mmCIF file of C-alpha atoms in Angstrom:
data_model
loop_
_atom_site.group_PDB
_atom_site.id
_atom_site.type_symbol
_atom_site.label_atom_id
_atom_site.label_comp_id
_atom_site.label_asym_id
_atom_site.label_seq_id
_atom_site.Cartn_x
_atom_site.Cartn_y
_atom_site.Cartn_z
ATOM 1 C CA MET X 1 -18.379 -16.115 23.132
ATOM 2 C CA THR X 2 -17.744 -15.968 19.362
ATOM 3 C CA ALA X 3 -17.521 -12.152 19.494
ATOM 4 C CA ILE X 4 -15.137 -12.220 22.372
ATOM 5 C CA LEU X 5 -12.922 -14.694 20.454
ATOM 6 C CA MET X 6 -12.996 -12.333 17.394
ATOM 7 C CA ILE X 7 -11.910 -9.368 19.607
ATOM 8 C CA ILE X 8 -9.123 -11.348 20.979
ATOM 9 C CA LEU X 9 -7.904 -12.399 17.540
ATOM 10 C CA LEU X 10 -8.126 -8.660 16.486
ATOM 11 C CA VAL X 11 -5.804 -7.595 19.343
ATOM 12 C CA VAL X 12 -3.379 -10.357 18.641
ATOM 13 C CA GLY X 13 -3.338 -9.415 14.900
ATOM 14 C CA PHE X 14 -2.636 -5.790 15.768
ATOM 15 C CA THR X 15 0.192 -6.870 18.066
ATOM 16 C CA LEU X 16 1.877 -9.054 15.483
ATOM 17 C CA LEU X 17 1.519 -6.319 12.887
ATOM 18 C CA VAL X 18 3.285 -3.671 14.963
ATOM 19 C CA LYS X 19 6.131 -5.975 15.990
ATOM 20 C CA GLY X 20 6.504 -7.343 12.494
ATOM 21 C CA ALA X 21 6.592 -3.785 11.041
ATOM 22 C CA ASP X 22 9.311 -2.817 13.507
ATOM 23 C CA VAL X 23 11.562 -5.780 12.466
ATOM 24 C CA PHE X 24 10.743 -5.278 8.839
ATOM 25 C CA VAL X 25 11.626 -1.632 8.708
ATOM 26 C CA ASP X 26 14.945 -2.240 10.491
ATOM 27 C CA GLY X 27 15.786 -5.075 8.090
ATOM 28 C CA ALA X 28 14.837 -3.116 4.886
ATOM 29 C CA SER X 29 16.800 -0.088 5.977
ATOM 30 C CA ALA X 30 19.842 -2.366 6.685
ATOM 31 C CA ILE X 31 19.440 -3.953 3.147
ATOM 32 C CA ALA X 32 19.393 -0.555 1.585
ATOM 33 C CA ALA X 33 22.585 0.385 3.373
ATOM 34 C CA SER X 34 24.436 -2.872 2.620
ATOM 35 C CA LEU X 35 23.435 -2.911 -1.059
ATOM 36 C CA LYS X 36 24.091 0.843 -1.487
ATOM 37 C CA VAL X 37 20.514 1.390 -2.770
ATOM 38 C CA PRO X 38 18.509 4.436 -1.682
ATOM 39 C CA SER X 39 15.882 3.883 0.997
ATOM 40 C CA LEU X 40 13.217 5.235 -1.456
ATOM 41 C CA ILE X 41 13.934 2.335 -3.908
ATOM 42 C CA ILE X 42 13.776 -0.266 -1.114
ATOM 43 C CA GLY X 43 10.470 1.270 0.038
ATOM 44 C CA LEU X 44 9.055 1.251 -3.471
ATOM 45 C CA THR X 45 9.997 -2.445 -4.041
ATOM 46 C CA VAL X 46 10.911 -4.723 -1.196
ATOM 47 C CA VAL X 47 8.836 -3.027 1.505
ATOM 48 C CA ALA X 48 5.911 -2.228 -0.797
ATOM 49 C CA LEU X 49 5.739 -5.834 -2.110
ATOM 50 C CA GLY X 50 6.031 -7.246 1.416
ATOM 51 C CA THR X 51 3.294 -5.155 2.733
ATOM 52 C CA SER X 52 1.046 -5.778 -0.182
ATOM 53 C CA LEU X 53 1.025 -9.600 0.398
ATOM 54 C CA PRO X 54 -2.242 -9.418 2.434
ATOM 55 C CA GLU X 55 -4.017 -7.540 -0.317
ATOM 56 C CA ALA X 56 -2.708 -10.141 -2.868
ATOM 57 C CA ALA X 57 -3.866 -13.089 -0.816
ATOM 58 C CA VAL X 58 -7.239 -11.588 -0.023
ATOM 59 C CA SER X 59 -8.189 -10.314 -3.589
ATOM 60 C CA ILE X 60 -6.845 -13.381 -5.424
ATOM 61 C CA THR X 61 -8.703 -15.726 -3.037
ATOM 62 C CA ALA X 62 -11.962 -13.531 -3.229
ATOM 63 C CA ALA X 63 -11.756 -13.586 -7.068
ATOM 64 C CA PHE X 64 -11.548 -17.353 -7.138
ATOM 65 C CA ASN X 65 -14.367 -17.660 -4.688
ATOM 66 C CA GLY X 66 -16.598 -15.261 -6.655
ATOM 67 C CA SER X 67 -16.588 -12.471 -4.055
ATOM 68 C CA ASN X 68 -15.997 -9.793 -6.682
ATOM 69 C CA ASP X 69 -16.984 -6.868 -4.471
ATOM 70 C CA ILE X 70 -14.343 -7.793 -1.981
ATOM 71 C CA ALA X 71 -11.630 -8.523 -4.609
ATOM 72 C CA LEU X 72 -12.062 -5.128 -6.335
ATOM 73 C CA GLY X 73 -13.197 -3.143 -3.307
ATOM 74 C CA ASN X 74 -10.170 -4.389 -1.324
ATOM 75 C CA VAL X 75 -7.676 -3.012 -3.975
ATOM 76 C CA VAL X 76 -9.398 0.436 -4.322
ATOM 77 C CA GLY X 77 -10.235 0.739 -0.623
ATOM 78 C CA SER X 78 -6.650 -0.171 0.277
ATOM 79 C CA ASN X 79 -5.192 2.409 -2.034
ATOM 80 C CA LEU X 80 -7.445 5.148 -0.598
ATOM 81 C CA PHE X 81 -6.451 4.052 2.824
ATOM 82 C CA ASN X 82 -2.743 3.926 2.005
ATOM 83 C CA LEU X 83 -2.647 7.496 0.531
ATOM 84 C CA LEU X 84 -5.064 9.230 2.970
ATOM 85 C CA VAL X 85 -4.532 7.382 6.260
ATOM 86 C CA VAL X 86 -1.119 5.705 6.025
ATOM 87 C CA VAL X 87 0.607 8.872 4.596
ATOM 88 C CA GLY X 88 -1.616 11.157 6.513
ATOM 89 C CA LEU X 89 -1.084 9.642 9.928
ATOM 90 C CA SER X 90 2.717 9.314 9.203
ATOM 91 C CA GLY X 91 2.842 12.924 8.319
ATOM 92 C CA LEU X 92 0.919 13.819 11.512
ATOM 93 C CA ILE X 93 3.546 11.940 13.647
ATOM 94 C CA CYS X 94 6.525 13.458 11.697
ATOM 95 C CA PRO X 95 6.595 15.725 8.681
ATOM 96 C CA LEU X 96 7.856 13.687 5.676
ATOM 97 C CA ALA X 97 10.140 14.977 3.023
ATOM 98 C CA VAL X 98 9.094 14.100 -0.544
ATOM 99 C CA GLN X 99 11.784 13.191 -2.999
ATOM 100 C CA LYS X 100 11.796 14.791 -6.474
ATOM 101 C CA SER X 101 11.718 11.330 -8.139
ATOM 102 C CA LEU X 102 8.615 10.450 -6.188
ATOM 103 C CA LEU X 103 6.826 13.571 -7.504
ATOM 104 C CA HIS X 104 8.123 13.308 -11.087
ATOM 105 C CA ARG X 105 7.866 9.620 -11.666
ATOM 106 C CA ASP X 106 6.226 7.354 -9.084
ATOM 107 C CA ILE X 107 3.150 9.415 -8.044
ATOM 108 C CA PRO X 108 2.331 10.264 -11.635
ATOM 109 C CA TYR X 109 2.629 6.550 -12.516
ATOM 110 C CA SER X 110 0.222 5.644 -9.675
ATOM 111 C CA ILE X 111 -2.270 8.139 -11.191
ATOM 112 C CA LEU X 112 -1.758 6.663 -14.689
ATOM 113 C CA ILE X 113 -2.446 3.072 -13.552
ATOM 114 C CA ALA X 114 -5.506 4.168 -11.661
ATOM 115 C CA VAL X 115 -6.785 5.809 -14.883
ATOM 116 C CA VAL X 116 -6.046 2.615 -16.778
ATOM 117 C CA MET X 117 -7.954 0.713 -14.116
ATOM 118 C CA LEU X 118 -10.934 2.958 -14.426
ATOM 119 C CA GLY X 119 -10.674 2.549 -18.249
ATOM 120 C CA CYS X 120 -10.709 -1.224 -17.772
ATOM 121 C CA ILE X 121 -13.872 -1.055 -15.686
ATOM 122 C CA LEU X 122 -15.620 1.198 -18.267
ATOM 123 C CA LEU X 123 -14.247 -0.385 -21.527
ATOM 124 C CA PRO X 124 -14.708 -2.472 -23.710
ATOM 125 C CA SER X 125 -17.393 -4.351 -21.664
ATOM 126 C CA PHE X 126 -18.849 -2.001 -19.024
ATOM 127 C CA GLY X 127 -18.599 -3.471 -15.459
ATOM 128 C CA THR X 128 -16.114 -6.245 -16.125
ATOM 129 C CA LEU X 129 -12.405 -6.652 -15.654
ATOM 130 C CA SER X 130 -11.412 -9.405 -18.091
ATOM 131 C CA ARG X 131 -8.344 -11.562 -18.337
ATOM 132 C CA VAL X 132 -6.965 -9.188 -20.999
ATOM 133 C CA ASP X 133 -7.328 -6.330 -18.598
ATOM 134 C CA GLY X 134 -5.377 -8.298 -16.016
ATOM 135 C CA LEU X 135 -2.505 -8.820 -18.599
ATOM 136 C CA ILE X 136 -2.478 -5.108 -19.328
ATOM 137 C CA LEU X 137 -2.164 -4.238 -15.562
ATOM 138 C CA LEU X 138 0.590 -6.975 -15.217
ATOM 139 C CA ALA X 139 2.457 -5.450 -18.052
ATOM 140 C CA LEU X 140 2.325 -2.078 -16.392
ATOM 141 C CA PHE X 141 3.710 -3.836 -13.226
ATOM 142 C CA ALA X 142 6.645 -5.101 -15.243
ATOM 143 C CA VAL X 143 7.294 -1.701 -16.652
ATOM 144 C CA PHE X 144 7.383 -0.172 -13.138
ATOM 145 C CA MET X 145 9.724 -2.766 -11.780
ATOM 146 C CA TYR X 146 12.068 -2.350 -14.758
ATOM 147 C CA TYR X 147 12.390 1.338 -14.255
ATOM 148 C CA THR X 148 12.698 1.147 -10.547
ATOM 149 C CA VAL X 149 15.405 -1.542 -10.677
ATOM 150 C CA THR X 150 17.274 0.523 -13.416
ATOM 151 C CA SER X 151 17.201 3.542 -11.104
ATOM 152 C CA ALA X 152 18.564 1.393 -8.260
ATOM 153 C CA LEU X 153 21.486 0.236 -10.391
ATOM 154 C CA LYS X 154 22.246 3.809 -11.399
ATOM 155 C CA ALA X 155 22.156 5.024 -7.834
ATOM 156 C CA ARG X 156 24.717 2.512 -6.700
ATOM 157 C CA GLN X 157 27.249 4.265 -9.029
ATOM 158 C CA ILE X 158 26.938 7.552 -7.209
ATOM 159 C CA ASP X 159 29.805 8.076 -4.764
ATOM 160 C CA GLU X 160 27.933 10.285 -2.354
ATOM 161 C CA LEU X 161 25.268 7.653 -1.613
ATOM 162 C CA ASP X 162 24.433 8.203 2.057
ATOM 163 C CA ALA X 163 27.844 6.985 3.465
ATOM 164 C CA PRO X 164 26.990 8.194 7.046
ATOM 165 C CA GLU X 165 23.795 6.073 7.118
ATOM 166 C CA MET X 166 25.823 2.909 6.094
ATOM 167 C CA GLU X 167 28.244 3.521 8.960
ATOM 168 C CA LYS X 168 25.530 3.728 11.581
ATOM 169 C CA ARG X 169 23.837 0.381 10.514
ATOM 170 C CA PRO X 170 26.094 -2.554 11.427
ATOM 171 C CA ILE X 171 23.461 -5.163 10.597
ATOM 172 C CA SER X 172 24.909 -7.705 8.269
ATOM 173 C CA LEU X 173 23.100 -8.450 4.950
ATOM 174 C CA PRO X 174 22.242 -12.102 5.835
ATOM 175 C CA ARG X 175 20.709 -10.939 9.238
ATOM 176 C CA ALA X 176 18.890 -8.095 7.489
ATOM 177 C CA LEU X 177 17.335 -10.491 5.025
ATOM 178 C CA LEU X 178 16.254 -12.740 7.839
ATOM 179 C CA MET X 179 14.701 -9.716 9.647
ATOM 180 C CA VAL X 180 12.690 -8.966 6.496
ATOM 181 C CA VAL X 181 11.516 -12.514 6.179
ATOM 182 C CA ILE X 182 10.556 -12.703 9.934
ATOM 183 C CA GLY X 183 8.910 -9.192 9.738
ATOM 184 C CA ILE X 184 6.866 -10.231 6.580
ATOM 185 C CA GLY X 185 5.741 -13.447 8.357
ATOM 186 C CA LEU X 186 4.529 -11.652 11.415
ATOM 187 C CA ILE X 187 2.809 -8.948 9.299
ATOM 188 C CA VAL X 188 1.023 -11.505 7.061
ATOM 189 C CA ILE X 189 -0.236 -13.597 10.045
ATOM 190 C CA GLY X 190 -1.245 -10.390 11.977
ATOM 191 C CA ALA X 191 -3.120 -9.087 8.958
ATOM 192 C CA LYS X 192 -4.859 -12.437 8.426
ATOM 193 C CA PHE X 193 -6.078 -12.480 12.057
ATOM 194 C CA ALA X 194 -7.120 -8.904 11.927
ATOM 195 C CA VAL X 195 -8.933 -9.196 8.571
ATOM 196 C CA TYR X 196 -10.815 -12.349 9.619
ATOM 197 C CA SER X 197 -11.856 -11.132 12.969
ATOM 198 C CA SER X 198 -12.937 -7.601 11.719
ATOM 199 C CA THR X 199 -14.941 -9.204 8.814
ATOM 200 C CA GLU X 200 -16.735 -11.754 11.109
ATOM 201 C CA ILE X 201 -17.606 -8.913 13.524
ATOM 202 C CA ALA X 202 -18.917 -6.834 10.698
ATOM 203 C CA ARG X 203 -21.089 -9.762 9.323
ATOM 204 C CA MET X 204 -22.457 -10.233 12.793
ATOM 205 C CA PHE X 205 -23.993 -6.741 12.408
ATOM 206 C CA GLY X 206 -25.228 -7.405 8.813
ATOM 207 C CA ILE X 207 -22.744 -5.140 6.992
ATOM 208 C CA SER X 208 -22.836 -5.770 3.167
ATOM 209 C CA GLU X 209 -19.877 -7.460 1.335
ATOM 210 C CA ASN X 210 -19.139 -4.356 -0.820
ATOM 211 C CA ILE X 211 -18.698 -2.163 2.326
ATOM 212 C CA ILE X 212 -16.747 -4.771 4.018
ATOM 213 C CA GLY X 213 -14.375 -4.895 1.023
ATOM 214 C CA LEU X 214 -14.009 -1.050 0.743
ATOM 215 C CA THR X 215 -13.666 -0.503 4.487
ATOM 216 C CA LEU X 216 -12.832 -3.287 6.953
ATOM 217 C CA VAL X 217 -11.028 -5.730 4.565
ATOM 218 C CA ALA X 218 -9.194 -2.746 3.004
ATOM 219 C CA PHE X 219 -8.314 -1.485 6.512
ATOM 220 C CA GLY X 220 -7.131 -4.916 7.531
ATOM 221 C CA THR X 221 -4.942 -5.628 4.586
ATOM 222 C CA SER X 222 -3.550 -2.090 4.777
ATOM 223 C CA LEU X 223 -2.469 -2.468 8.313
ATOM 224 C CA PRO X 224 0.954 -3.663 7.264
ATOM 225 C CA GLU X 225 1.548 -0.481 5.243
ATOM 226 C CA LEU X 226 0.141 1.560 8.241
ATOM 227 C CA ALA X 227 2.335 -0.130 10.830
ATOM 228 C CA THR X 228 5.443 -0.043 8.613
ATOM 229 C CA SER X 229 5.049 3.544 7.415
ATOM 230 C CA ILE X 230 4.296 4.923 10.960
ATOM 231 C CA VAL X 231 7.331 2.976 12.390
ATOM 232 C CA ALA X 232 9.496 4.279 9.513
ATOM 233 C CA ALA X 233 8.334 7.914 10.080
ATOM 234 C CA ARG X 234 9.086 7.672 13.830
ATOM 235 C CA LYS X 235 12.636 6.448 12.931
ATOM 236 C CA GLY X 236 13.206 9.318 10.493
ATOM 237 C CA GLU X 237 12.980 7.051 7.413
ATOM 238 C CA SER X 238 10.790 9.291 5.262
ATOM 239 C CA ASP X 239 11.644 7.639 2.145
ATOM 240 C CA LEU X 240 10.714 4.234 3.385
ATOM 241 C CA SER X 241 7.498 5.577 4.702
ATOM 242 C CA LEU X 242 6.361 7.225 1.534
ATOM 243 C CA GLY X 243 7.932 4.705 -0.765
ATOM 244 C CA ASN X 244 6.007 1.948 1.074
ATOM 245 C CA ALA X 245 2.584 3.702 0.644
ATOM 246 C CA ILE X 246 3.040 4.798 -3.017
ATOM 247 C CA GLY X 247 4.783 1.614 -3.967
ATOM 248 C CA SER X 248 1.965 -0.490 -2.409
ATOM 249 C CA ASN X 249 -0.720 1.479 -4.397
ATOM 250 C CA ILE X 250 1.196 0.646 -7.562
ATOM 251 C CA PHE X 251 1.568 -3.081 -6.580
ATOM 252 C CA ASN X 252 -2.098 -3.219 -5.656
ATOM 253 C CA ILE X 253 -3.494 -2.183 -8.998
ATOM 254 C CA THR X 254 -0.881 -3.641 -11.397
ATOM 255 C CA PHE X 255 0.046 -6.841 -9.611
ATOM 256 C CA VAL X 256 -2.745 -7.722 -7.125
ATOM 257 C CA LEU X 257 -5.686 -6.610 -9.355
ATOM 258 C CA GLY X 258 -3.957 -7.683 -12.460
ATOM 259 C CA ALA X 259 -3.230 -11.170 -11.190
ATOM 260 C CA SER X 260 -6.724 -11.479 -9.743
ATOM 261 C CA CYS X 261 -8.674 -10.706 -12.945
ATOM 262 C CA ALA X 262 -6.007 -12.600 -15.154
ATOM 263 C CA LEU X 263 -6.828 -15.716 -13.211
ATOM 264 C CA SER X 264 -10.475 -15.083 -12.947
ATOM 265 C CA PRO X 265 -12.544 -12.152 -14.626
ATOM 266 C CA ILE X 266 -14.013 -9.733 -12.019
ATOM 267 C CA ALA X 267 -17.487 -8.168 -12.314
ATOM 268 C CA ALA X 268 -17.189 -4.606 -11.214
ATOM 269 C CA PRO X 269 -20.144 -3.007 -9.573
ATOM 270 C CA ILE X 270 -21.365 0.573 -10.678
ATOM 271 C CA THR X 271 -20.022 2.019 -7.396
ATOM 272 C CA ALA X 272 -16.430 0.942 -8.403
ATOM 273 C CA VAL X 273 -16.535 3.785 -11.033
ATOM 274 C CA ALA X 274 -17.051 6.399 -8.321
ATOM 275 C CA ASP X 275 -14.440 4.747 -6.048
ATOM 276 C CA ALA X 276 -11.767 4.582 -8.786
ATOM 277 C CA ALA X 277 -12.569 8.157 -9.848
ATOM 278 C CA ALA X 278 -12.161 9.261 -6.109
ATOM 279 C CA LEU X 279 -8.807 7.493 -5.928
ATOM 280 C CA ILE X 280 -7.591 9.371 -8.975
ATOM 281 C CA ALA X 281 -8.880 12.722 -7.667
ATOM 282 C CA VAL X 282 -7.220 12.407 -4.201
ATOM 283 C CA THR X 283 -3.937 11.259 -5.687
ATOM 284 C CA VAL X 284 -3.810 14.227 -8.013
ATOM 285 C CA LEU X 285 -4.710 16.628 -5.022
ATOM 286 C CA PHE X 286 -2.057 15.076 -2.921
ATOM 287 C CA MET X 287 0.689 15.572 -5.544
ATOM 288 C CA ALA X 288 -0.447 19.053 -6.200
ATOM 289 C CA SER X 289 -0.476 19.974 -2.387
ATOM 290 C CA VAL X 290 3.098 18.788 -1.823
ATOM 291 C CA TRP X 291 4.679 19.784 -5.183
ATOM 292 C CA LYS X 292 6.061 23.179 -4.151
ATOM 293 C CA LYS X 293 7.509 22.508 -0.594
ATOM 294 C CA ARG X 294 8.129 18.825 -1.200
ATOM 295 C CA GLN X 295 6.824 17.949 2.329
ATOM 296 C CA VAL X 296 3.893 16.231 3.834
ATOM 297 C CA THR X 297 3.233 18.460 6.846
ATOM 298 C CA ARG X 298 1.118 17.757 9.892
ATOM 299 C CA LEU X 299 -1.641 19.996 8.373
ATOM 300 C CA HIS X 300 -1.464 17.921 5.204
ATOM 301 C CA GLY X 301 -1.791 14.771 7.302
ATOM 302 C CA ALA X 302 -4.746 15.980 9.271
ATOM 303 C CA ALA X 303 -6.571 17.060 6.157
ATOM 304 C CA MET X 304 -5.934 13.704 4.418
ATOM 305 C CA PHE X 305 -7.200 11.761 7.368
ATOM 306 C CA ALA X 306 -10.268 13.976 7.639
ATOM 307 C CA VAL X 307 -10.904 13.377 3.825
ATOM 308 C CA TYR X 308 -10.832 9.552 4.430
ATOM 309 C CA LEU X 309 -13.240 9.745 7.337
ATOM 310 C CA ALA X 310 -15.625 11.743 5.180
ATOM 311 C CA TYR X 311 -15.402 9.294 2.300
ATOM 312 C CA THR X 312 -15.950 6.335 4.539
ATOM 313 C CA VAL X 313 -19.125 8.017 5.871
ATOM 314 C CA TYR X 314 -20.193 8.429 2.142
ATOM 315 C CA ILE X 315 -19.453 4.736 1.471
ATOM 316 C CA CYS X 316 -21.579 3.628 4.276
ATOM 317 C CA ILE X 317 -24.712 5.764 3.440
ATOM 318 C CA ARG X 318 -24.791 5.644 -0.301
#
């Protein structure tokens, strides 16, 4: 009976996620048009922050409860999922155009903070993320927000800022803001149902906490990004789709992990070194693969999804 209830909760969670993502994307796109801000900026900030709320809730709670494997594994696992599955499946559905600023600034920054995270795990005390490490990551979050907001303010001064897009979106700013709030609410509730039910099902089969954090919890908390990016890709919002995934990766390390270990130091297992290194490697490879044509093609998407499946198998058998 418990298993049946968990399956029902899982289905309800998925339903709320999809509907919430649909409302959220429409609201975020309308905000971008109303405020005369590029969709990429909205994707990197408003959408990324909204879809990262489940990761924040899960990791901070896990850190306080002493579930260190889940706290750290959730962040690293979610970032691998965001890049390889969220971007990969979005590209499979509809090829995504990659903006120059994403290649020259945002993706390199996501690589930089992943390197910093790995350095924090290794040094100065191997295997521990201290409160000082948390403050360093939060400082990097502040730097990212500063430059992103500055870019948004500069973009508003450009006369050719997507006027046709503004004309085709009659949604008022107050209504768009309400849609974003409602969308976030549905996404968070749906993610909570999905994470809880999938974790309970996994524990029924005796799966370890580390694997749960890297796979099922990471998958569950990344469902908002997945739903949002896929819906955005289907609606032709490539900037929202990619900005959401890359922005969420930056938020997860700098804000979610930063806040988690600033509040309560996290002991990192030895496997976290390999996982962090894998995240750096796949991000570098992704940037290199789309650098020339500035597009995530269906072939890219298929390859990225295959890499994630292979890495998941590795996680389960190591």
